[in-house]
XYZ file of C-alpha atoms in Angstrom:
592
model
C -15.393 -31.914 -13.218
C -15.403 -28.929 -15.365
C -13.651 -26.129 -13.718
C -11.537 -23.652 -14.416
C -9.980 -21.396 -12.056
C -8.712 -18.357 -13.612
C -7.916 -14.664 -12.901
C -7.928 -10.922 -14.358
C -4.519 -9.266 -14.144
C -3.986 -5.560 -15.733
C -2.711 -2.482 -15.232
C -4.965 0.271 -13.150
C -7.726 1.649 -14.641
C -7.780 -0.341 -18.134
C -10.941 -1.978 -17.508
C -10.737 -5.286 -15.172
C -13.540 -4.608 -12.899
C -16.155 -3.583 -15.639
C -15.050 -6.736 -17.346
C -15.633 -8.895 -14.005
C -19.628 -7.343 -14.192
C -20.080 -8.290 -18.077
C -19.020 -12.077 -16.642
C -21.212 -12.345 -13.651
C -24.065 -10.748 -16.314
C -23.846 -13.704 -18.789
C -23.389 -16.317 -15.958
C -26.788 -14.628 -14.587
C -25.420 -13.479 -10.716
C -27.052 -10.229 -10.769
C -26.417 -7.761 -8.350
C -27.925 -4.065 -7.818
C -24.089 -2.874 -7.708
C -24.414 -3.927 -11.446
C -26.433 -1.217 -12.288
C -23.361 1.159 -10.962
C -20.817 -1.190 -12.283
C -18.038 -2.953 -10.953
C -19.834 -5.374 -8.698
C -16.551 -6.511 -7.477
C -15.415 -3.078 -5.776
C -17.639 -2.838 -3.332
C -15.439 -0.201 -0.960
C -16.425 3.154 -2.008
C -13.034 3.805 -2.089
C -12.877 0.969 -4.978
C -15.450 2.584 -6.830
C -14.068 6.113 -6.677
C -10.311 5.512 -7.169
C -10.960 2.996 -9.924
C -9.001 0.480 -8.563
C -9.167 -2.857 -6.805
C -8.118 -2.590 -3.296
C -9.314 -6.634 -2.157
C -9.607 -9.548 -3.959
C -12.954 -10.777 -3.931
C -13.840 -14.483 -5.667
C -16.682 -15.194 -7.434
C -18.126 -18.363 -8.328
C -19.726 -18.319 -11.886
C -22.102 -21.093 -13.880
C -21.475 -21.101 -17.601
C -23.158 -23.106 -20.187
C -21.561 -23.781 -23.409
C -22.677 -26.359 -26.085
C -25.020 -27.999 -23.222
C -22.942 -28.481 -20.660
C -22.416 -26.429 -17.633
C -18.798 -25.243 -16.192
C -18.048 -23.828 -12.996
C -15.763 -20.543 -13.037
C -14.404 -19.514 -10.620
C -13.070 -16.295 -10.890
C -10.639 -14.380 -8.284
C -10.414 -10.893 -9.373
C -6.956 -9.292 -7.959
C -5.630 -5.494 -7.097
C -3.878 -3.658 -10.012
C -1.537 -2.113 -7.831
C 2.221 -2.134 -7.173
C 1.896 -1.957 -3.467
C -0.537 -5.080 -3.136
C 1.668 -7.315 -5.577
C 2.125 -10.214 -2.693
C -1.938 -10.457 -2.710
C -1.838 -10.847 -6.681
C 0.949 -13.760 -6.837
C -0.892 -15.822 -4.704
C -4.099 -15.232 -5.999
C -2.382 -16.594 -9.264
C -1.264 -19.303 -7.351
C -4.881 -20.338 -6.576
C -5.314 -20.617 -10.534
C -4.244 -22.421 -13.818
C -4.434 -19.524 -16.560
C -5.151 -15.902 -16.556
C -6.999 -12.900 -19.119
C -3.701 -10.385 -19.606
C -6.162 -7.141 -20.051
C -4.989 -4.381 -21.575
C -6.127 -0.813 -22.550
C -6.600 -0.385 -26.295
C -5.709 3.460 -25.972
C -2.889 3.007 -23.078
C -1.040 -0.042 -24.666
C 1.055 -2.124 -22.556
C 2.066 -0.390 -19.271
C 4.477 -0.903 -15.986
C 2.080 -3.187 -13.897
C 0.560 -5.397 -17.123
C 4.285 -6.262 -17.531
C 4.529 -7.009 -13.547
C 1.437 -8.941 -13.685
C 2.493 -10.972 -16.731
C 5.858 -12.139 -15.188
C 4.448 -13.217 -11.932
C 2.004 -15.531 -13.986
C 4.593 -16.665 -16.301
C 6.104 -18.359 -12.814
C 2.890 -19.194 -12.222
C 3.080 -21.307 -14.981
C -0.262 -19.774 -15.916
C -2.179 -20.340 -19.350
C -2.458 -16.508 -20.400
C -5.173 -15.450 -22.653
C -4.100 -11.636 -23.828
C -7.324 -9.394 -24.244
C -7.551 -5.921 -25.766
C -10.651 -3.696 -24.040
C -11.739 -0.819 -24.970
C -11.939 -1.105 -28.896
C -14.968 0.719 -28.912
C -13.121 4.382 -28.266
C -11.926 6.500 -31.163
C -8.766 7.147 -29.738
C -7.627 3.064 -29.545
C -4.721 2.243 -31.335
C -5.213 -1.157 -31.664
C -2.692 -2.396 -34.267
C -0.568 -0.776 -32.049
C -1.307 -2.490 -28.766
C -1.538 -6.156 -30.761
C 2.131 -5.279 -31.766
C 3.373 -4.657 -28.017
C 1.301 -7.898 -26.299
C 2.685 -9.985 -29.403
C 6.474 -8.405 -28.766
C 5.642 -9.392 -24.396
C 4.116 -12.512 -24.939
C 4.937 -13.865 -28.418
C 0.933 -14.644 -28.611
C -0.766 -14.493 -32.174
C -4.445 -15.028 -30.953
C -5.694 -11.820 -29.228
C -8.874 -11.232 -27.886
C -10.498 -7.838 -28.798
C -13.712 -6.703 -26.499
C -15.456 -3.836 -25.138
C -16.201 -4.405 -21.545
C -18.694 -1.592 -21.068
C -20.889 -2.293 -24.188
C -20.133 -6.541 -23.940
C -18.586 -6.760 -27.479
C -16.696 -9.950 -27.637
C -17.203 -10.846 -23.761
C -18.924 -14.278 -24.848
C -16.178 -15.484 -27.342
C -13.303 -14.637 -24.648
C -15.357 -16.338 -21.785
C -15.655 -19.486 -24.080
C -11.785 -19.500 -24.989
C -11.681 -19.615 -20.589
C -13.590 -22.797 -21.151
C -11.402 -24.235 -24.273
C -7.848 -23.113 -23.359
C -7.348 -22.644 -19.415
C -6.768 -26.544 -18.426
C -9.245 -28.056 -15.638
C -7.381 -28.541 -12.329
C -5.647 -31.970 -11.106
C -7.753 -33.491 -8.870
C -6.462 -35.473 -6.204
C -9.389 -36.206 -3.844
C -7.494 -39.305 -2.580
C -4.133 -36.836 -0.794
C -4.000 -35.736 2.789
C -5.833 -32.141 2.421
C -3.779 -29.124 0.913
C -5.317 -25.901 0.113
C -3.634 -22.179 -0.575
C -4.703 -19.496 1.577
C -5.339 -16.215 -0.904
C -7.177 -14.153 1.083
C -9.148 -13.421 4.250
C -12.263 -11.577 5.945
C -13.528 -10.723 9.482
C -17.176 -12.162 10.797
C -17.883 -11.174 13.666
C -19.849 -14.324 14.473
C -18.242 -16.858 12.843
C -14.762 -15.206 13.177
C -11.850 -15.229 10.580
C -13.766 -16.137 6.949
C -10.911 -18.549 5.177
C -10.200 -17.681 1.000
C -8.798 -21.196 0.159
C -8.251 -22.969 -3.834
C -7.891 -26.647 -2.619
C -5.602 -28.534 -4.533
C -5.615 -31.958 -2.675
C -7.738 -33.577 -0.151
C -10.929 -32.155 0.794
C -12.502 -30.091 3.695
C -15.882 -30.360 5.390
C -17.627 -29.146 8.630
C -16.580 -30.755 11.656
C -13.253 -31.750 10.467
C -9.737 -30.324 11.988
C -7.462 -28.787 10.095
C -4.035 -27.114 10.888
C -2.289 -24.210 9.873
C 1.361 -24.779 8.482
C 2.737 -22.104 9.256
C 1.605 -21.341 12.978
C 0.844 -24.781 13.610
C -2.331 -23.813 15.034
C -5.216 -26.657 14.869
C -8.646 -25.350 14.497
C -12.264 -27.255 13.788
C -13.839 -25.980 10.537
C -17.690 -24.903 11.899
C -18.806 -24.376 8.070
C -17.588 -24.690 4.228
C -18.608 -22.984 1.002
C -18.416 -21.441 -2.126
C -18.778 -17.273 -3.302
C -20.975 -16.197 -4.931
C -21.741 -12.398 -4.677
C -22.617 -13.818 -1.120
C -20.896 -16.721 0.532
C -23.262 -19.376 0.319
C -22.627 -22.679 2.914
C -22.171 -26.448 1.109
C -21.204 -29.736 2.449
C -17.657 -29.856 1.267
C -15.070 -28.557 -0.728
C -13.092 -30.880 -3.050
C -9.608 -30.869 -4.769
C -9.836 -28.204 -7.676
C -11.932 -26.373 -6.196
C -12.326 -22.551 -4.745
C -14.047 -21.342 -1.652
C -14.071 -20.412 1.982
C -14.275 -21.874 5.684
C -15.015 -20.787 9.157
C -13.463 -22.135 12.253
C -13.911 -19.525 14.949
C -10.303 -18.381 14.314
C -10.754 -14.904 16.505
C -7.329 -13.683 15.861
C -6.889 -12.702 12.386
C -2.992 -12.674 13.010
C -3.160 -16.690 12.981
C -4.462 -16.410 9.055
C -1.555 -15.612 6.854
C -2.051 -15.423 2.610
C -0.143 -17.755 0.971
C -0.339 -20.495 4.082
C -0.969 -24.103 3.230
C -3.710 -25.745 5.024
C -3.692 -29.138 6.595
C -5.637 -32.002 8.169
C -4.347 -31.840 11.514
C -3.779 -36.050 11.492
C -0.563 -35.028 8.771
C 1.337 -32.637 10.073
C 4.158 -33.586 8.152
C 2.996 -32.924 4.657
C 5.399 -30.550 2.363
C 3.395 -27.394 2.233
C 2.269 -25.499 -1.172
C 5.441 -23.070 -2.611
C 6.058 -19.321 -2.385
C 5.312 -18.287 1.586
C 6.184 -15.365 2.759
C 5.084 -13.237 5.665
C 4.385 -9.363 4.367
C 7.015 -7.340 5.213
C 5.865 -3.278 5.886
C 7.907 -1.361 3.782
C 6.791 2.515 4.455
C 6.381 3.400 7.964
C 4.667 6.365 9.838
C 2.629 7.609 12.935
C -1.414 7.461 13.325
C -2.357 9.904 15.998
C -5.528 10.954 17.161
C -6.266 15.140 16.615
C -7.183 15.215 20.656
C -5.978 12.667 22.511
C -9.074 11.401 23.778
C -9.682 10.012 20.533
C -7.121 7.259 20.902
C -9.412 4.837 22.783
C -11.641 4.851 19.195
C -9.136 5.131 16.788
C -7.525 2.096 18.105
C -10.750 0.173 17.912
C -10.932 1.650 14.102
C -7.198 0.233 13.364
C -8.361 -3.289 15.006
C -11.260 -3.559 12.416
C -9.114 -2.156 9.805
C -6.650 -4.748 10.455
C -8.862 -7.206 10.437
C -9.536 -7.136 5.924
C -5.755 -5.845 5.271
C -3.138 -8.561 6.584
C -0.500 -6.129 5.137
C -1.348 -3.377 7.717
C 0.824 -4.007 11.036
C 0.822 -1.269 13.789
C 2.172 -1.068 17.811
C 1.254 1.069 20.324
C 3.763 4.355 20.990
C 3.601 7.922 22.851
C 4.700 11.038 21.570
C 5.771 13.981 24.153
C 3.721 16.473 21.986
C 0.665 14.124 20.601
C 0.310 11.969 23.464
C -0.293 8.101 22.508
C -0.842 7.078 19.007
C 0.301 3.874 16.719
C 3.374 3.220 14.890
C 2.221 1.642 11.475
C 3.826 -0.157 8.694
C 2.623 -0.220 5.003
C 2.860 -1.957 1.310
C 3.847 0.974 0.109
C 2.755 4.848 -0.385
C -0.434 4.183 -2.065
C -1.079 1.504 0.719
C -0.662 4.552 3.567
C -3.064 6.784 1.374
C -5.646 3.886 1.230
C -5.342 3.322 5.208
C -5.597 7.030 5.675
C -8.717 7.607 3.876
C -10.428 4.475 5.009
C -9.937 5.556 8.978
C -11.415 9.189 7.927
C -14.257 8.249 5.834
C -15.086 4.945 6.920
C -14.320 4.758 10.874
C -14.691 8.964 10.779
C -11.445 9.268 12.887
C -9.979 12.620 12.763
C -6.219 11.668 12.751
C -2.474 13.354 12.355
C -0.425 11.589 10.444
C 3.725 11.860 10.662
C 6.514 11.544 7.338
C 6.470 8.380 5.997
C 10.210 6.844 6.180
C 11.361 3.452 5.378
C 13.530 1.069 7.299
C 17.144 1.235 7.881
C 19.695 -0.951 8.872
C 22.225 0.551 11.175
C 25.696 -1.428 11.916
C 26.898 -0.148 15.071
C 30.689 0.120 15.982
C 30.624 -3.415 18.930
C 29.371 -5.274 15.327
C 25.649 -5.591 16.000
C 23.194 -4.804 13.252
C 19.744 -2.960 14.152
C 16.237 -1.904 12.170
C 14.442 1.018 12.616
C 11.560 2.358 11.547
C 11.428 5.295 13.331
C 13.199 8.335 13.268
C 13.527 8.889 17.227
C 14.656 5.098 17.534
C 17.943 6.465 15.820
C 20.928 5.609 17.715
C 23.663 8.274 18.707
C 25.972 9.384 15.784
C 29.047 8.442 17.992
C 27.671 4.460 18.233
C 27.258 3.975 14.418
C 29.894 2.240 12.082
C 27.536 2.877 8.671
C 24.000 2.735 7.595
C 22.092 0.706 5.015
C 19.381 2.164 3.169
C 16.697 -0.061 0.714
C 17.221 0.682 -2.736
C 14.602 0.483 -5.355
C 14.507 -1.012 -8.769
C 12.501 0.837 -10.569
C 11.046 0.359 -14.429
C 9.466 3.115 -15.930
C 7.266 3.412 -18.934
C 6.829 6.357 -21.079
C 6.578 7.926 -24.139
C 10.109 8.735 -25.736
C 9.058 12.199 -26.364
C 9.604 12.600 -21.885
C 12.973 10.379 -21.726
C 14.543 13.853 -20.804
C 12.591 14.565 -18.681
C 12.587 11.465 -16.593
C 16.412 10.482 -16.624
C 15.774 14.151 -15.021
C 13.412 13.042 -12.336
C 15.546 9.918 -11.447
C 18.836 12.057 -10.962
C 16.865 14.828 -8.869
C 16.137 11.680 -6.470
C 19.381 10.212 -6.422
C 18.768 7.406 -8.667
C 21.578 5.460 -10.883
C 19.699 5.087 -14.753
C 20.799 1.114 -15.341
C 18.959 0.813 -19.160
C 16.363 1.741 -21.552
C 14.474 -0.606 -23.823
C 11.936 0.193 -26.873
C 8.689 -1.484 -26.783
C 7.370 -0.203 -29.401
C 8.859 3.122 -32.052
C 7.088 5.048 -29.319
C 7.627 4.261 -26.370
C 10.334 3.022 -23.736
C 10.757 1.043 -20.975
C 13.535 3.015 -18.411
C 15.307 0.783 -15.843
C 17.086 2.699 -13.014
C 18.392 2.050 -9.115
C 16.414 4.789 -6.744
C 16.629 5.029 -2.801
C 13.486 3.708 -1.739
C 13.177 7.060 0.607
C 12.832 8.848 -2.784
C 10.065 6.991 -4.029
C 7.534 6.421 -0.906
C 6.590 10.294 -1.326
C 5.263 11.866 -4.456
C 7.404 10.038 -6.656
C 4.110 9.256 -8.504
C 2.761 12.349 -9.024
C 5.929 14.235 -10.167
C 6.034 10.981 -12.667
C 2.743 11.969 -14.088
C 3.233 15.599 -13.977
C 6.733 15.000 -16.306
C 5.117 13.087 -18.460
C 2.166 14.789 -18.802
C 0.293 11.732 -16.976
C 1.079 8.833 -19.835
C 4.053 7.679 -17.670
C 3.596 4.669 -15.668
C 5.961 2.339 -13.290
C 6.663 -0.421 -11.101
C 9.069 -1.174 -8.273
C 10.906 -4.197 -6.449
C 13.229 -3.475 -3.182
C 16.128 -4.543 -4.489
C 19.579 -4.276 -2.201
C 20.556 -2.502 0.696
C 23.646 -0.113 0.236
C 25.029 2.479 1.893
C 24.353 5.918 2.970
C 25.183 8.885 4.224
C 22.230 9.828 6.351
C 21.191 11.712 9.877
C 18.713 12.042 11.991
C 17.145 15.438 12.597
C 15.635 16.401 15.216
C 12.808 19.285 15.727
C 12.933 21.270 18.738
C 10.202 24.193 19.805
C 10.612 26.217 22.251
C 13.297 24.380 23.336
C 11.157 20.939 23.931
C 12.116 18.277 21.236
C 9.000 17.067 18.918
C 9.833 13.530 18.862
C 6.823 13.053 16.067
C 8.452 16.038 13.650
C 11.969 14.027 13.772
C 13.145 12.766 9.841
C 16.209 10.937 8.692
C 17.674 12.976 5.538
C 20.817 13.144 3.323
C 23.489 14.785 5.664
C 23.982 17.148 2.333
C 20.057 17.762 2.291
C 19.799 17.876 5.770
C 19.908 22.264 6.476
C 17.743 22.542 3.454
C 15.296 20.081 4.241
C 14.965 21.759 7.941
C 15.026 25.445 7.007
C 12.272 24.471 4.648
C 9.933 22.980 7.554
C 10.905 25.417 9.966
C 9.428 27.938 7.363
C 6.376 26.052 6.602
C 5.776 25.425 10.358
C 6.168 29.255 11.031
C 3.067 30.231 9.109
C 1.154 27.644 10.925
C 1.794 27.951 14.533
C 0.369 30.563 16.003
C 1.706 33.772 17.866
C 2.167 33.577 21.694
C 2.718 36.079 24.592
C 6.251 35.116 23.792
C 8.753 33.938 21.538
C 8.725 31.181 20.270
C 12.282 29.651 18.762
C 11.515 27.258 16.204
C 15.174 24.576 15.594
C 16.427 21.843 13.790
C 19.441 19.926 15.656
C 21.837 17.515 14.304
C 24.053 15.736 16.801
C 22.767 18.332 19.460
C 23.980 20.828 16.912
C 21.835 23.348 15.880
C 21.542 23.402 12.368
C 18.824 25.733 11.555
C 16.543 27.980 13.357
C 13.107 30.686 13.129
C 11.160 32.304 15.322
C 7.957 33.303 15.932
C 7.281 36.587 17.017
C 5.591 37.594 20.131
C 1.920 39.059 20.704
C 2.809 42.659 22.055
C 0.694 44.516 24.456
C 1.343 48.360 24.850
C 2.424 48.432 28.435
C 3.408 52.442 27.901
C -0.125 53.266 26.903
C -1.125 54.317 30.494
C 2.303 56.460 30.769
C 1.628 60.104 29.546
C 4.397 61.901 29.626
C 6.428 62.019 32.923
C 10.180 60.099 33.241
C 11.341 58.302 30.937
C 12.756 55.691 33.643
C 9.294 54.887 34.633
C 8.993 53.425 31.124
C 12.359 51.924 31.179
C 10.745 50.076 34.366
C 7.659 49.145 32.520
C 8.982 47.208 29.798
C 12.463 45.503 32.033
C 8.900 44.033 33.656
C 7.352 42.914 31.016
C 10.260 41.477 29.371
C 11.039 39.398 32.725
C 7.161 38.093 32.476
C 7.978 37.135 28.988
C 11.197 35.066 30.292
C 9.099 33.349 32.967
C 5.964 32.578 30.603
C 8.321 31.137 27.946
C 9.637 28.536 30.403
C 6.404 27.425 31.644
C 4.760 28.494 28.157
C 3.176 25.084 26.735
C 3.472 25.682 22.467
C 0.359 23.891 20.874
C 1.099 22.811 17.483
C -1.638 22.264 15.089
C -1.966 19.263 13.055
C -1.385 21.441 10.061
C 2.457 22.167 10.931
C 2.678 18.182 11.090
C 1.066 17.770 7.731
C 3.163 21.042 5.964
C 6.164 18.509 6.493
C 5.258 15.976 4.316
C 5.002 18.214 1.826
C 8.854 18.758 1.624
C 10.712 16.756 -0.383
């Protein structure tokens, strides 16, 4: 059969999804998303961010000297947080166009991306797009790709205009190798990816690579051992369109009235259910949350439809986990677990925009291991989960290893940035006279928040990087804990540095000043540590002239007056219930 299976990898925004919509153009699968370009986004969120959020596989029909040859093509996300979804959509394939940006050069995820399908064993056809511009250097760029990949032959198109789309798209066909087929094996196929019907339940992403699968036959899943009967099989096009059977080699989907999406994990093998004993496909692992934080709803009526919104939500992002939990002040909400920072902002804006939840949303922290003094190691992923001072032997904190590219004119300024978040510089390495590749060790708490954008502001937004948790090592962190008006705000608690720790607080005790609002009372704003108080502010009362009736007369009378008032005061602080907006809870995450 002539297939090829093959995939786009490249750094954000250098041109993967406009090149995916010149393919499906010359293979004739039109779309009216065409017209707007990049077919393949289809979230709106996609579209505007300019990057790839879901895989989604295509199917394509290319003719070439009079004979036909079936594409398939399984576009993958260009970010750092989703890199789990890219190696096994790799997996699914046998070679791989290395885009890159003729006026950005070779940046921190195309080098990412490269590695994962060098142990892939992937056939990698490097691609320069964007020739077209004035500004592309590409001389340049050929110099970098050659230094990465020691490849000669270099592929140089224009994705908008289609210049040179044709000639890469035949050197798919003459240089990525056809899949082995083994129709005659016990069924194996790779699970990539996943989608929620409501009618036919779970839809199945699959590359099978021995065996075969067809309606009405039952299949297991490794992993869970789970047996289910497949109800339909077929291929993608820009819809999923139903066939009789799906063959060694190939790509496509199947239903089975799987209801709980939890059962369909990416990189699972799948089985006929008659060998349960077969050695599964390579490189399994369940997605780990690495960033953590709180989803509430702004009144908590709202919770009964923003958990229906996280269900659905769930249900097209396997990486997503989340558990009920109640907060004193914000009544019940969900504690959630994320790829990574970017991941948090996607699932943020897609419950606002496309579910139209209005939701507070708490710091994002990490996890931590905590050794306590009878031996017994803990997680947590919540600050108010933290166990008493007196109980803990030492605590292990993820650390990150990060690589940074940049020009060398902003080395300065970025050995800067990594020592103003704690981070150990390891090594720099030249790609090119211009620019360098920085290696350095970085808590992992110091890079969930804002890490990018003070990256791109230092480097006056050419600067680009990549991450891997690397080791857990020690540190020398506490919990603090928010108190107001003498009630603790289990949702406001943070772990910091213990030398960070009064800064940090007095800083959101300011911010949270100017948004809560005055009451008929005081109202003592404090940060604790170990039941210490470490920092405190307070809010001013409303004041209401009490002497304005008193003309004249004794001055005792007065003296009376306001001993009354004051006692009111006393007794309305004790019963006074302190509403806190969700702007105080959203000032916090703006301190570093």
């Amino acid at each position: 059969m002539n297939i090829r299976n093959f995939s786009v990898i490249a750094h954000i925004d250098h041109g993967k999804s406009t090149l995916c919509d010149r393919f499906l153009e010359l293979c004739g699968l039109m779309s009216p998303l065409l017209k707007e370009g990049q077919a393949l986004d289809q979230m709106s969120l996609e579209r505007e961010r300019g990057i790839t959020i879901k895989a989604h596989p295509v199917r394509l029909i290319y003719k070439k000297g009079g004979e036909e040859f079936i594409l398939n093509l399984i576009d993958t996300p260009g970010h750092v947080d989703f890199s789990y979804e890219v190696s096994r959509s790799l997996a699914a394939c046998e070679g791989a166009i290395l885009l890159v940006d003729a006026t950005q050069g070779v940046e921190a995820q195309t080098l990412s991306h490269y590695y994962l399908a060098k142990e892939n064993n992937l056939k990698i056809i490097p691609v320069i797009n964007k020739i077209d511009l004035p500004n592309s250097r590409i001389e340049e760029v050929k110099e970098e790709i050659f230094n990465l990949t020691n490849e000669k032959n270099i592929s140089l198109v224009s994705a908008k205009s289609g210049i040179g789309v044709k000639e890469l798209l035949d050197r798919v066909v003459n240089e990525i190798p056809s899949p082995l087929i083994r129709k005659d094996s016990p069924l194996k196929a790779l699970i990539f990816d996943s989608h929620y019907d409501k009618y036919k339940g779970v839809i199945v992403h699959i590359r099978v690579f021995e065996g075969k699968i067809k309606k009405g036959m039952k299949i297991m899943l490794y992993s869970t051992k789970k047996v289910f009967e497949v109800i339909e099989v077929g291929i993608f096009e820009l819809d999923l369109k139903e066939t009789n059977e799906l063959n060694s080699g190939e790509v496509g989907y199947f239903a089975a009235l799987i209801r709980d999406p939890k059962d369909i994990r990416v990189g699972d093998t799948v089985v006929d259910y008659k060998y349960p004993n077969v050695e599964p496909l390579p490189g399994f692992k369940v997605l780990k949350p690495v960033v953590f934080a709180s989803i509430y709803p702004t009144l908590p009526q709202g919770f009964e439809s923003l958990r229906k919104s996280i269900e659905k939500l769930y249900l097209n992002d396997p990486g997503f986990v989340f558990e009920p939990e109640d907060s004193s002040q914000l009544g019940p909400g969900f504690r959630c677990g994320f790829l990574g920072s970017l991941h948090l902002e996607i699932v943020e804006e897609r419950l606002e925009r496309e579910f139209g939840e209005s939701i507070v949303i708490t710091y994002p922290s990490t996890k931590y291991k905590i050794i306590l003094k009878d031996g017994e190691e803990i997680e947590i992923t919540n600050p108010s989960k933290f166990p008493e001072e007196s109980k803990i032997k030492e605590i292990l904190e993820p650390i990150a290893l990060v690589k940074i590219i940049t020009p060398k004119d902003f080395i300065g300024d970025v050995l800067k940035l990594i020592e103003i978040r704690r981070g150990k510089f390891l090594n720099m390495i030249y790609i090119d006279p211009n620019r360098v590749i920085i290696e350095a060790k970085i808590p992992f708490s110091k890079i969930i928040y804002k890490f990018f954008d003070d990256l791109k502001s230092v480097t006056k937004g050419f600067g680009t990087f990549d991450y891997t948790i690397d080791t857990w090592e020690k540190g020398d962190l506490t919990k603090v804990d928010i108190v107001v008006n003498g009630k603790l705000v289990d949702a406001l608690s943070f772990i910091a540095y213990k030398d960070e720790a009064y800064r940090k607080a007095k800083e959101i005790l300011n911010k949270m000043r100017g948004f809560i609002p005055k009451q008929l009372f005081e109202v003592v704003l404090q940060a604790k540590v170990q039941g210490k108080i470490i920092a405190r502010e307070s809010i001013a009362p409303l004041r209401k002239d009490v002497l304005q009736k008193c003309y004249g007369g004794d001055v005792t009378r007065k003296k009376k007056l306001l001993e009354k008032q004051k006692e009111g005061k006393k007794r309305m602080k004790m019963i006074g219930n302190v509403e806190i907006p969700q702007e105080a809870f959203l000032s916090i995450t703006e301190v570093e």
